Every structure is written in structure tokens, then in C-alpha cells.
Short mmCIF file of C-alpha atoms in Angstrom, two decimals:
data_model
loop_
_atom_site.label_atom_id
_atom_site.label_comp_id
_atom_site.label_asym_id
_atom_site.label_seq_id
_atom_site.Cartn_x
_atom_site.Cartn_y
_atom_site.Cartn_z
CA MET A 43 17.55 -6.94 -25.26
CA ARG A 44 14.87 -9.47 -23.78
CA GLU A 45 16.39 -10.89 -20.89
CA LEU A 46 19.62 -9.08 -18.63
CA GLN A 47 21.17 -10.91 -15.77
CA LEU A 48 23.20 -8.87 -13.64
CA LEU A 49 25.44 -10.12 -10.41
CA ILE A 50 25.23 -7.42 -8.09
CA LYS A 51 28.30 -6.76 -5.43
CA PRO A 52 26.58 -4.34 -2.93
CA VAL A 53 28.94 -4.16 -0.48
CA SER A 54 32.08 -5.21 -2.53
CA SER A 55 34.39 -7.80 -1.03
CA ALA A 56 33.30 -7.37 2.47
CA CYS A 57 31.60 -10.39 4.41
CA ASP A 58 31.52 -11.34 8.31
CA LEU A 59 32.72 -14.53 7.30
CA ASP A 60 36.32 -15.57 6.79
CA CYS A 61 36.19 -18.91 4.61
CA THR A 62 39.26 -20.15 3.50
CA TYR A 63 38.77 -21.05 0.11
CA CYS A 64 36.95 -17.68 -1.03
CA PHE A 65 37.85 -16.85 -4.49
CA TYR A 66 36.54 -13.18 -4.46
CA LYS A 67 38.91 -12.67 -1.35
CA ASP A 68 41.54 -13.81 -3.43
CA GLU A 69 40.54 -11.57 -6.70
CA ALA A 70 39.97 -8.53 -4.27
CA ALA A 71 43.47 -8.93 -3.07
CA ASN A 72 44.66 -8.65 -6.42
CA ARG A 73 43.06 -5.85 -7.17
CA ALA A 74 44.27 -1.96 -6.75
CA VAL A 75 41.47 -1.24 -4.78
CA GLY A 76 40.04 -4.62 -3.31
CA ASP A 77 36.69 -3.25 -1.09
CA HIS A 78 34.86 -0.15 -2.53
CA GLY A 79 32.60 -0.10 0.33
CA LYS A 80 29.02 -0.19 0.26
CA MET A 81 26.83 0.59 -3.00
CA SER A 82 25.64 4.21 -2.91
CA ARG A 83 22.32 5.29 -3.79
CA GLU A 84 23.53 7.43 -6.89
CA THR A 85 25.05 4.17 -7.99
CA MET A 86 22.07 1.83 -7.14
CA ARG A 87 19.87 4.04 -9.49
CA ALA A 88 22.30 4.00 -12.42
CA VAL A 89 22.36 0.55 -11.90
CA VAL A 90 18.68 0.03 -11.97
CA ASP A 91 17.66 2.70 -14.73
CA LYS A 92 20.26 1.45 -17.08
CA ALA A 93 19.09 -2.30 -16.63
CA LEU A 94 15.70 -1.51 -17.02
CA ALA A 95 16.11 0.65 -20.06
CA ALA A 96 18.12 -2.35 -21.88
CA SER A 97 15.53 -5.48 -21.17
CA GLN A 98 12.73 -7.04 -21.08
CA THR A 99 13.19 -8.71 -18.12
CA CYS A 100 15.68 -8.16 -15.90
CA VAL A 101 17.15 -10.72 -13.37
CA PHE A 102 18.99 -8.56 -10.81
CA GLY A 103 21.29 -11.03 -8.32
CA PHE A 104 22.89 -10.16 -5.40
CA GLN A 105 26.13 -11.57 -4.41
CA GLY A 106 29.45 -10.76 -2.41
CA GLY A 107 30.94 -10.57 -0.33
CA GLU A 108 28.23 -11.11 1.79
CA PRO A 109 25.22 -9.04 0.24
CA THR A 110 23.10 -8.53 3.42
CA LEU A 111 26.06 -6.69 4.93
CA ALA A 112 24.46 -3.89 2.69
CA GLY A 113 21.52 -3.79 5.31
CA LEU A 114 17.64 -4.89 4.68
CA SER A 115 16.98 -1.21 4.25
CA PHE A 116 19.39 -1.25 1.05
CA PHE A 117 17.38 -3.81 -0.73
CA GLU A 118 14.10 -2.28 0.25
CA ASP A 119 14.80 0.86 -1.24
CA PHE A 120 16.32 -1.42 -4.38
CA THR A 121 13.02 -3.26 -4.99
CA ALA A 122 11.33 -0.01 -4.46
CA TYR A 123 13.12 2.12 -6.91
CA VAL A 124 12.71 -0.78 -9.36
CA GLU A 125 8.88 -1.13 -9.16
CA GLU A 126 8.93 2.57 -9.34
CA ARG A 127 10.87 2.76 -12.78
CA LYS A 128 9.92 -0.38 -14.51
CA ARG A 129 7.08 -0.41 -17.33
CA PRO A 130 3.68 -2.15 -16.83
CA ASP A 131 5.38 -5.13 -18.93
CA GLN A 132 8.61 -5.35 -17.91
CA GLU A 133 9.05 -8.12 -15.26
CA ALA A 134 12.11 -7.85 -12.62
CA VAL A 135 13.17 -11.12 -10.96
CA TYR A 136 15.33 -11.10 -7.88
CA THR A 137 18.05 -13.54 -6.32
CA ILE A 138 20.67 -13.67 -3.53
CA GLN A 139 23.41 -15.99 -2.78
CA THR A 140 24.04 -15.38 0.83
CA ASN A 141 25.97 -17.20 3.99
CA GLY A 142 23.01 -17.22 6.01
CA ASN A 143 24.23 -15.86 8.96
CA ARG A 144 22.35 -12.33 9.15
CA LEU A 145 18.95 -13.70 8.20
CA ASP A 146 16.28 -13.00 10.58
CA GLU A 147 12.54 -13.01 10.50
CA ARG A 148 12.31 -9.44 8.96
CA TRP A 149 14.42 -10.93 6.40
CA PHE A 150 12.79 -14.27 5.38
CA GLU A 151 9.25 -11.67 5.36
CA PHE A 152 10.85 -9.63 2.80
CA LEU A 153 12.25 -12.25 0.69
CA LYS A 154 9.13 -14.14 0.51
CA GLU A 155 7.40 -11.18 -0.29
CA LYS A 156 9.70 -10.00 -3.14
CA ASN A 157 9.81 -13.81 -4.43
CA PHE A 158 13.51 -13.96 -4.03
CA LEU A 159 15.40 -17.21 -5.05
CA VAL A 160 18.10 -17.63 -2.31
CA GLY A 161 21.32 -19.22 -2.52
CA LEU A 162 22.54 -20.40 0.82
CA SER A 163 26.35 -21.80 1.33
CA LEU A 164 26.00 -24.76 3.51
CA ASP A 165 28.95 -26.97 2.76
CA GLY A 166 27.17 -30.37 3.74
CA VAL A 167 27.17 -31.73 7.23
CA ARG A 168 28.71 -29.87 10.65
CA LYS A 169 32.27 -31.03 10.45
CA THR A 170 32.77 -30.27 6.42
CA HIS A 171 30.76 -27.32 6.90
CA ASP A 172 32.98 -26.02 10.17
CA GLU A 173 36.44 -26.84 8.65
CA ASN A 174 36.31 -24.22 6.07
CA ARG A 175 33.35 -21.52 7.00
CA LYS A 176 34.24 -19.86 10.20
CA ASP A 177 33.01 -16.28 11.18
CA ARG A 178 35.89 -13.62 12.14
CA ALA A 179 36.15 -15.16 15.68
CA GLY A 180 37.10 -18.52 14.22
CA GLU A 181 33.89 -20.12 15.37
CA GLY A 182 32.10 -22.62 12.82
CA THR A 183 28.78 -21.36 11.36
CA PHE A 184 27.03 -24.45 10.81
CA SER A 185 24.49 -23.85 13.54
CA ARG A 186 23.34 -20.68 12.07
CA VAL A 187 23.05 -21.39 8.63
CA PHE A 188 21.31 -24.78 9.03
CA ALA A 189 18.93 -23.13 11.31
CA CYS A 190 18.03 -20.35 8.35
CA ALA A 191 17.76 -23.66 5.96
CA GLU A 192 14.81 -25.09 8.11
CA ARG A 193 13.15 -21.85 8.58
CA MET A 194 13.08 -20.72 4.98
CA ARG A 195 12.01 -24.35 3.99
CA GLU A 196 9.15 -23.93 6.75
CA LEU A 197 8.12 -20.60 5.16
CA GLY A 198 8.47 -21.81 1.53
CA ILE A 199 11.22 -19.45 0.59
CA PRO A 200 12.47 -20.95 -2.20
CA PHE A 201 16.49 -21.60 -2.22
CA HIS A 202 19.36 -24.06 -3.33
CA VAL A 203 21.95 -25.11 -0.97
CA LEU A 204 25.17 -24.39 -2.49
CA CYS A 205 28.26 -27.02 -1.58
CA VAL A 206 31.57 -25.90 -2.45
CA LEU A 207 33.31 -29.25 -3.43
CA ASN A 208 36.72 -29.27 -1.81
CA ALA A 209 39.11 -31.63 -0.11
CA GLN A 210 36.84 -31.73 2.98
CA THR A 211 33.60 -32.12 1.53
CA ALA A 212 34.21 -34.27 -1.76
CA PRO A 213 35.38 -37.57 0.19
CA ARG A 214 32.31 -37.13 2.37
CA ILE A 215 29.77 -36.39 -0.56
CA GLY A 216 27.65 -39.20 -0.16
CA ALA A 217 27.23 -38.50 3.47
CA ILE A 218 26.18 -34.68 2.87
CA TYR A 219 23.94 -35.72 -0.10
CA ARG A 220 22.21 -38.27 2.29
CA PHE A 221 21.71 -35.35 5.14
CA PHE A 222 20.61 -32.90 2.77
CA MET A 223 17.74 -35.06 1.24
CA ARG A 224 17.00 -36.12 4.72
CA LYS A 225 16.32 -32.33 5.79
CA GLY A 226 14.14 -31.77 2.86
CA PHE A 227 16.94 -29.64 0.66
CA ASP A 228 16.44 -31.02 -2.41
CA HIS A 229 17.70 -28.33 -4.76
CA GLN A 230 21.18 -28.64 -4.58
CA GLN A 231 24.38 -27.00 -6.59
CA TYR A 232 27.90 -28.59 -6.28
CA ILE A 233 30.42 -25.51 -6.72
CA PRO A 234 33.98 -27.17 -7.61
CA CYS A 235 36.39 -25.22 -5.39
CA LEU A 236 38.82 -22.73 -6.95
CA ASP A 237 42.71 -22.51 -5.72
CA PRO A 238 44.01 -18.89 -5.36
CA LEU A 239 45.28 -16.97 -8.19
CA GLY A 240 48.93 -17.35 -9.72
CA THR A 241 49.16 -20.82 -7.28
CA VAL A 242 49.95 -24.15 -8.56
CA ARG A 243 46.85 -26.42 -8.61
CA GLY A 244 45.76 -28.99 -5.62
CA GLU A 245 48.64 -27.59 -3.35
CA ALA A 246 46.23 -25.53 -0.53
CA SER A 247 44.87 -27.29 2.15
CA PHE A 248 41.31 -27.12 0.51
CA SER A 249 41.89 -28.00 -3.20
CA LEU A 250 39.63 -29.97 -5.09
CA THR A 251 41.82 -32.32 -7.15
CA PRO A 252 40.96 -34.39 -10.26
CA THR A 253 40.52 -37.50 -8.39
CA MET A 254 38.74 -35.99 -5.74
CA TYR A 255 36.15 -34.36 -8.11
CA GLY A 256 35.85 -37.52 -9.99
CA GLU A 257 35.01 -39.70 -7.22
CA ALA A 258 32.34 -37.18 -6.07
CA LEU A 259 30.66 -36.63 -9.37
CA GLY A 260 30.26 -40.35 -9.71
CA THR A 261 29.08 -40.81 -5.96
CA LEU A 262 26.45 -37.94 -6.61
CA PHE A 263 25.27 -39.18 -10.09
CA ASP A 264 24.64 -42.70 -8.44
CA LEU A 265 22.63 -41.25 -6.11
CA TRP A 266 20.87 -38.47 -7.73
CA CYS A 267 19.80 -41.31 -10.42
CA GLN A 268 18.39 -43.31 -7.96
CA ASP A 269 16.41 -41.24 -6.13
CA ARG A 270 15.24 -39.56 -9.75
CA MET A 271 14.27 -42.67 -11.11
CA ALA A 272 12.44 -43.88 -7.74
CA GLY A 273 10.37 -40.62 -8.37
CA ARG A 274 11.93 -38.65 -5.56
CA PRO A 275 12.25 -34.98 -6.05
CA VAL A 276 15.75 -33.83 -6.53
CA TYR A 277 17.33 -31.05 -8.18
CA ILE A 278 21.19 -30.84 -8.74
CA ARG A 279 22.07 -28.06 -11.39
CA GLN A 280 24.90 -29.77 -13.22
CA PHE A 281 23.00 -33.28 -13.93
CA GLU A 282 19.88 -31.27 -14.77
CA ASN A 283 21.93 -29.36 -17.38
CA TYR A 284 23.19 -32.31 -19.14
CA VAL A 285 19.67 -33.76 -19.13
CA ALA A 286 18.33 -30.79 -21.20
CA MET A 287 21.42 -30.22 -23.17
CA LEU A 288 20.73 -34.22 -24.37
CA ARG A 289 17.31 -32.75 -25.26
CA GLY A 290 18.25 -30.09 -27.52
CA GLY A 291 17.86 -27.44 -24.95
CA GLN A 292 20.39 -24.72 -24.09
CA PRO A 293 22.68 -25.01 -20.55
CA GLU A 294 22.06 -22.24 -17.99
CA ALA A 295 24.96 -22.74 -16.50
CA CYS A 296 28.08 -20.65 -17.56
CA SER A 297 30.51 -23.32 -17.34
CA MET A 298 28.52 -25.19 -19.96
CA TYR A 299 28.18 -22.69 -22.71
CA GLY A 300 31.49 -23.43 -24.47
CA ARG A 301 32.10 -19.89 -24.61
CA CYS A 302 32.58 -16.97 -22.14
CA SER A 303 29.37 -14.81 -22.32
CA MET A 304 29.17 -11.57 -20.53
CA GLN A 305 27.87 -11.93 -16.95
CA ASN A 306 27.50 -8.29 -16.04
CA VAL A 307 29.46 -8.08 -12.96
CA VAL A 308 28.83 -4.92 -11.16
CA GLU A 309 30.69 -3.96 -8.22
CA SER A 310 29.46 -1.52 -5.72
CA ASP A 311 31.33 1.67 -7.26
CA GLY A 312 29.50 0.70 -10.62
CA THR A 313 32.20 -0.99 -12.27
CA VAL A 314 31.32 -3.67 -14.49
CA TYR A 315 33.45 -6.98 -15.04
CA PRO A 316 32.60 -9.60 -17.63
CA CYS A 317 32.89 -12.37 -15.10
CA ASP A 318 32.92 -13.22 -11.37
CA PHE A 319 35.90 -15.24 -11.84
CA TYR A 320 37.74 -12.16 -13.34
CA ALA A 321 36.85 -9.37 -11.37
CA LEU A 322 40.31 -7.91 -12.17
CA ASP A 323 41.94 -4.60 -12.70
CA ALA A 324 42.86 -5.98 -15.84
CA TRP A 325 38.84 -6.53 -17.09
CA GLN A 326 37.36 -3.64 -16.05
CA MET A 327 34.81 -2.89 -18.88
CA GLY A 328 33.41 0.48 -17.97
CA ASN A 329 31.48 2.10 -14.91
CA LEU A 330 27.88 2.39 -15.12
CA LYS A 331 27.88 6.08 -13.52
CA ASP A 332 29.49 7.10 -16.89
CA PRO A 333 26.99 8.52 -19.05
CA ASP A 334 28.44 6.92 -21.98
CA THR A 335 28.33 3.31 -20.07
CA ASP A 336 25.38 1.46 -20.78
CA PHE A 337 24.07 -2.51 -20.96
CA VAL A 338 23.94 -2.51 -24.82
CA LYS A 339 27.12 -0.71 -25.16
CA LEU A 340 28.68 -3.12 -22.88
CA GLN A 341 26.92 -6.34 -24.76
CA LYS A 342 28.13 -4.75 -27.92
CA ILE A 343 31.72 -4.65 -27.00
CA ALA A 344 31.59 -8.38 -25.69
CA ALA A 345 30.14 -9.62 -28.87
CA GLU A 346 31.77 -10.49 -32.34
CA GLU A 347 30.44 -7.84 -34.13
CA ALA A 348 32.26 -5.47 -32.27
CA GLY A 349 35.35 -6.58 -34.40
CA SER A 350 38.50 -4.69 -33.30
CA LYS A 351 36.45 -3.06 -30.70
CA ARG A 352 35.31 -5.96 -28.81
CA HIS A 353 36.67 -6.32 -25.06
CA PRO A 354 40.22 -8.39 -24.71
CA PHE A 355 38.57 -10.77 -22.29
CA PHE A 356 36.27 -11.84 -25.57
CA LYS A 357 38.97 -12.10 -28.24
CA GLU A 358 39.23 -15.74 -27.54
CA ALA A 359 35.94 -16.87 -25.74
CA ASP A 360 35.74 -20.27 -27.02
CA ARG A 361 39.31 -21.30 -26.38
CA ARG A 362 39.27 -24.28 -24.04
CA ASP A 363 41.23 -27.31 -23.91
CA ASP A 364 42.83 -27.99 -27.51
CA ARG A 365 41.58 -31.70 -27.24
CA CYS A 366 38.07 -30.52 -27.31
CA ARG A 367 37.53 -30.37 -30.92
CA THR A 368 38.05 -34.45 -31.17
CA CYS A 369 36.73 -35.28 -28.12
CA ARG A 370 33.28 -37.18 -28.21
CA TRP A 371 32.16 -35.75 -25.31
CA TYR A 372 32.55 -31.85 -26.24
CA PRO A 373 28.36 -31.42 -27.20
CA LEU A 374 27.98 -32.03 -23.07
CA CYS A 375 30.94 -31.15 -21.36
CA ARG A 376 31.87 -27.95 -23.52
CA GLY A 377 35.23 -27.34 -22.26
CA GLY A 378 34.38 -26.71 -18.86
CA CYS A 379 35.23 -23.21 -17.13
CA ARG A 380 37.87 -20.82 -18.68
CA ARG A 381 39.53 -20.45 -14.80
CA ASP A 382 40.23 -24.39 -14.84
CA CYS A 383 42.21 -24.19 -18.28
CA PHE A 384 45.98 -23.31 -18.50
CA PRO A 385 48.81 -23.33 -20.94
CA GLU A 386 51.19 -26.30 -21.08
CA GLU A 387 53.92 -27.07 -23.51
CA GLY A 388 52.26 -24.65 -26.17
CA LYS A 389 48.90 -25.87 -25.98
CA MET A 390 45.69 -25.42 -23.70
CA ARG A 391 44.41 -27.77 -21.06
CA ASN A 392 41.41 -28.19 -18.83
CA TYR A 393 42.75 -29.49 -15.29
CA TYR A 394 39.52 -31.62 -15.02
CA CYS A 395 39.60 -32.99 -18.73
CA GLU A 396 40.34 -36.22 -17.55
CA THR A 397 37.74 -36.16 -14.85
CA TYR A 398 35.19 -35.07 -17.27
CA GLN A 399 35.81 -37.73 -19.71
CA LYS A 400 36.02 -40.56 -17.12
CA PHE A 401 32.36 -39.52 -15.77
CA PHE A 402 30.57 -39.10 -19.11
CA ALA A 403 31.72 -42.60 -20.02
CA GLU A 404 30.31 -43.97 -16.79
CA SER A 405 27.05 -41.91 -17.29
CA ILE A 406 26.10 -41.20 -20.60
CA GLY A 407 23.45 -44.47 -20.54
CA ARG A 408 21.56 -43.30 -17.72
CA LEU A 409 21.73 -39.65 -18.60
CA GLU A 410 20.03 -40.59 -22.21
CA TYR A 411 17.67 -42.54 -20.49
CA MET A 412 16.62 -39.55 -18.39
CA ALA A 413 16.53 -37.47 -21.13
CA GLY A 414 14.10 -39.63 -23.01
CA HIS A 415 11.84 -40.91 -20.16
CA LEU A 416 11.99 -38.64 -17.10
CA VAL A 417 10.06 -35.46 -16.80
#
């Protein structure tokens, strides 16, 4: 395959924070083995060898838990092994999503040298961040993360701030956006919060309701439009994807594909899952330490041509809200994320369907203008 993207969990679900809304902590609690420990050198080499054997360009993404708990030496060994094993015509790309608490000057030097794209979790201003993102001692972590963002900006390390939309951040989204822009954090991603598995949506202290999400999307879009039209540089992943789609391009966010695709989530023991939101025992696809498991075979069992051998997760890969088939906004919405869909009276419904319908009805004119006029 031309490009292969991996999402690697080098320390499984281990983390030095205790965030109230952590979806991966929740998933780990619903597995027979929640924490597989640190990835061994044997497993790391199996991941690298099989990834390079299957692709021309390989994107090695690291997430957690908190991936930096693996230690800088793990990442130095990993990148050195990639350089040793890859062919001259192959390309290796690195990304990491981190809470920023352990990053220091040695880390910054490494990230800059290896050209990592960093996703830094920062839930807006101090109040909104510290309400949910506390360390193991129960203390807020805003000061450490903000200092990390400032230092990466100074050093020219490419990074996006990742802000989870929840009951605390969504009502204050205007202040959060303006704060990010004042500080020069102009590459932003806003991620809807997930409720815990098996619970009723909207009942947790941090839950993002459809009304909250709709109001936050509208406010963000207004501010983004104003700045983009004024020539101020700002990137918000969701809106940039919509513009690209209106221009005939393909979205790069999996929730905008309209169907579940193989995300190659690699746990620290080598187990592969199809999606970060479904890293559960029922959806295991194999283990890369098994000689008979590789990324080409995993792609085949995720694809339609596998027929009866297709993995169960992909049997209804494009099943979303049953109203999608007649919705005028489907070409942009694509039904949203599978985790937001649920059965109701024999039909499938998306929790945020009405939210997206209202958003697109109010924004389509400006989105089309941007698609036609802005670079």
C-alpha cells in the first residue's frame, strides 16, 4: 500500500493524569486486560518491520494513555530502528499526542530533530482546563501544559492544540478561541467528548449535549470565518475539512469518511484494533508478534473483498443514522462518528444529527464562499 497510518500505544492505557472524561481509561476498564505495560523491544521491532514491509510512506502516530511515559530512550530507539530498516525511497512520518507534562528541553530537541507533529491536549483557559485535566495528586495541570505550548511555539516545533468539547469548555468556547489566537496557537482541533460506554448520553458532569455542541460549533465557525476572511492565519481541522470536501477533496478526519476505515490501533502488546474508540476485546484483529499477522492481511480482512472472512467490525462499516439517505447535508456530514450512533425503535440515530443539520443550514453559504475564494 502507498501509505500506512498507525496509532501506537507504547504504554497502553497508563497515564500520569486522571482526566475525568478519558475515553481510553474507560475502554481499558472494559477489557479483560486494561494495561499491557510498556511495549517491549521485540514488539516494537515487529511493528516497525511489518509497517515498512507494507507501505511506501508510513505515519507512526503515538498516543496513550500518555505515550511519553515510555521514556525518551524508547522513542530514540524506535526512530533509530526505523532509519536502520527503511529503504532509501521510503518515507517515515512521526506524530505524537501528549498531555505535555513530561516534555523538557531534551524532549523538545528530539521532537524538533525528528520533525514530529505534536498534538498537545490543552482544554482552553486555566479554569476550563483544570476542571477536568488534573494530575494524580488532584492538582490542575494548566500551567505546565501552557508553558510547554509556549516553548514549542518559540522553538518552531509544529503542534496543534487539542481541546475537548465538553460541558466545561463548550459554553466558554469564544473565550477559549480568542485565548488561543492571542497566544499564537493558531492550529486547533476541537474534539467532542465521549460519554462512558454503556451509560446514558448527557448525564455525566462533563457530557457534551447536542445543544452545547451546536452552540459551540456556531460560535467557533463565526470566529474562524471572521479571522480567515480578514487574512489572519488559523486552522481548525473540522472546518478546513468541510472546505476541502466542497472543493472535491477527501476528508482526512475518519469521522467524515461516511464509513469506518482501518485505523491500525496498536496496543503495547502488539494487539491491533480497528479504531481507537473500539479498542475492546470483541474487536481484536490479531497480534503483530504472530508470524501470520501483518498489515496487508489486516487490511484485507477489513475490506469488502474479504467477503465472509471480513472482520465483524466492518460488516456494516457505513451504517449510520437511517435518515442520512435523504438528508441534503449528507455529502458534508457523512453521518458522523459511529460512536455517536445508537439504535432507537428499530432505527439507527446519530446523537448529534439535529446539531449538524442546524449548523450546515446556517453555515453553508460561507463554507461555499471559502471553498471558492480562499487559499
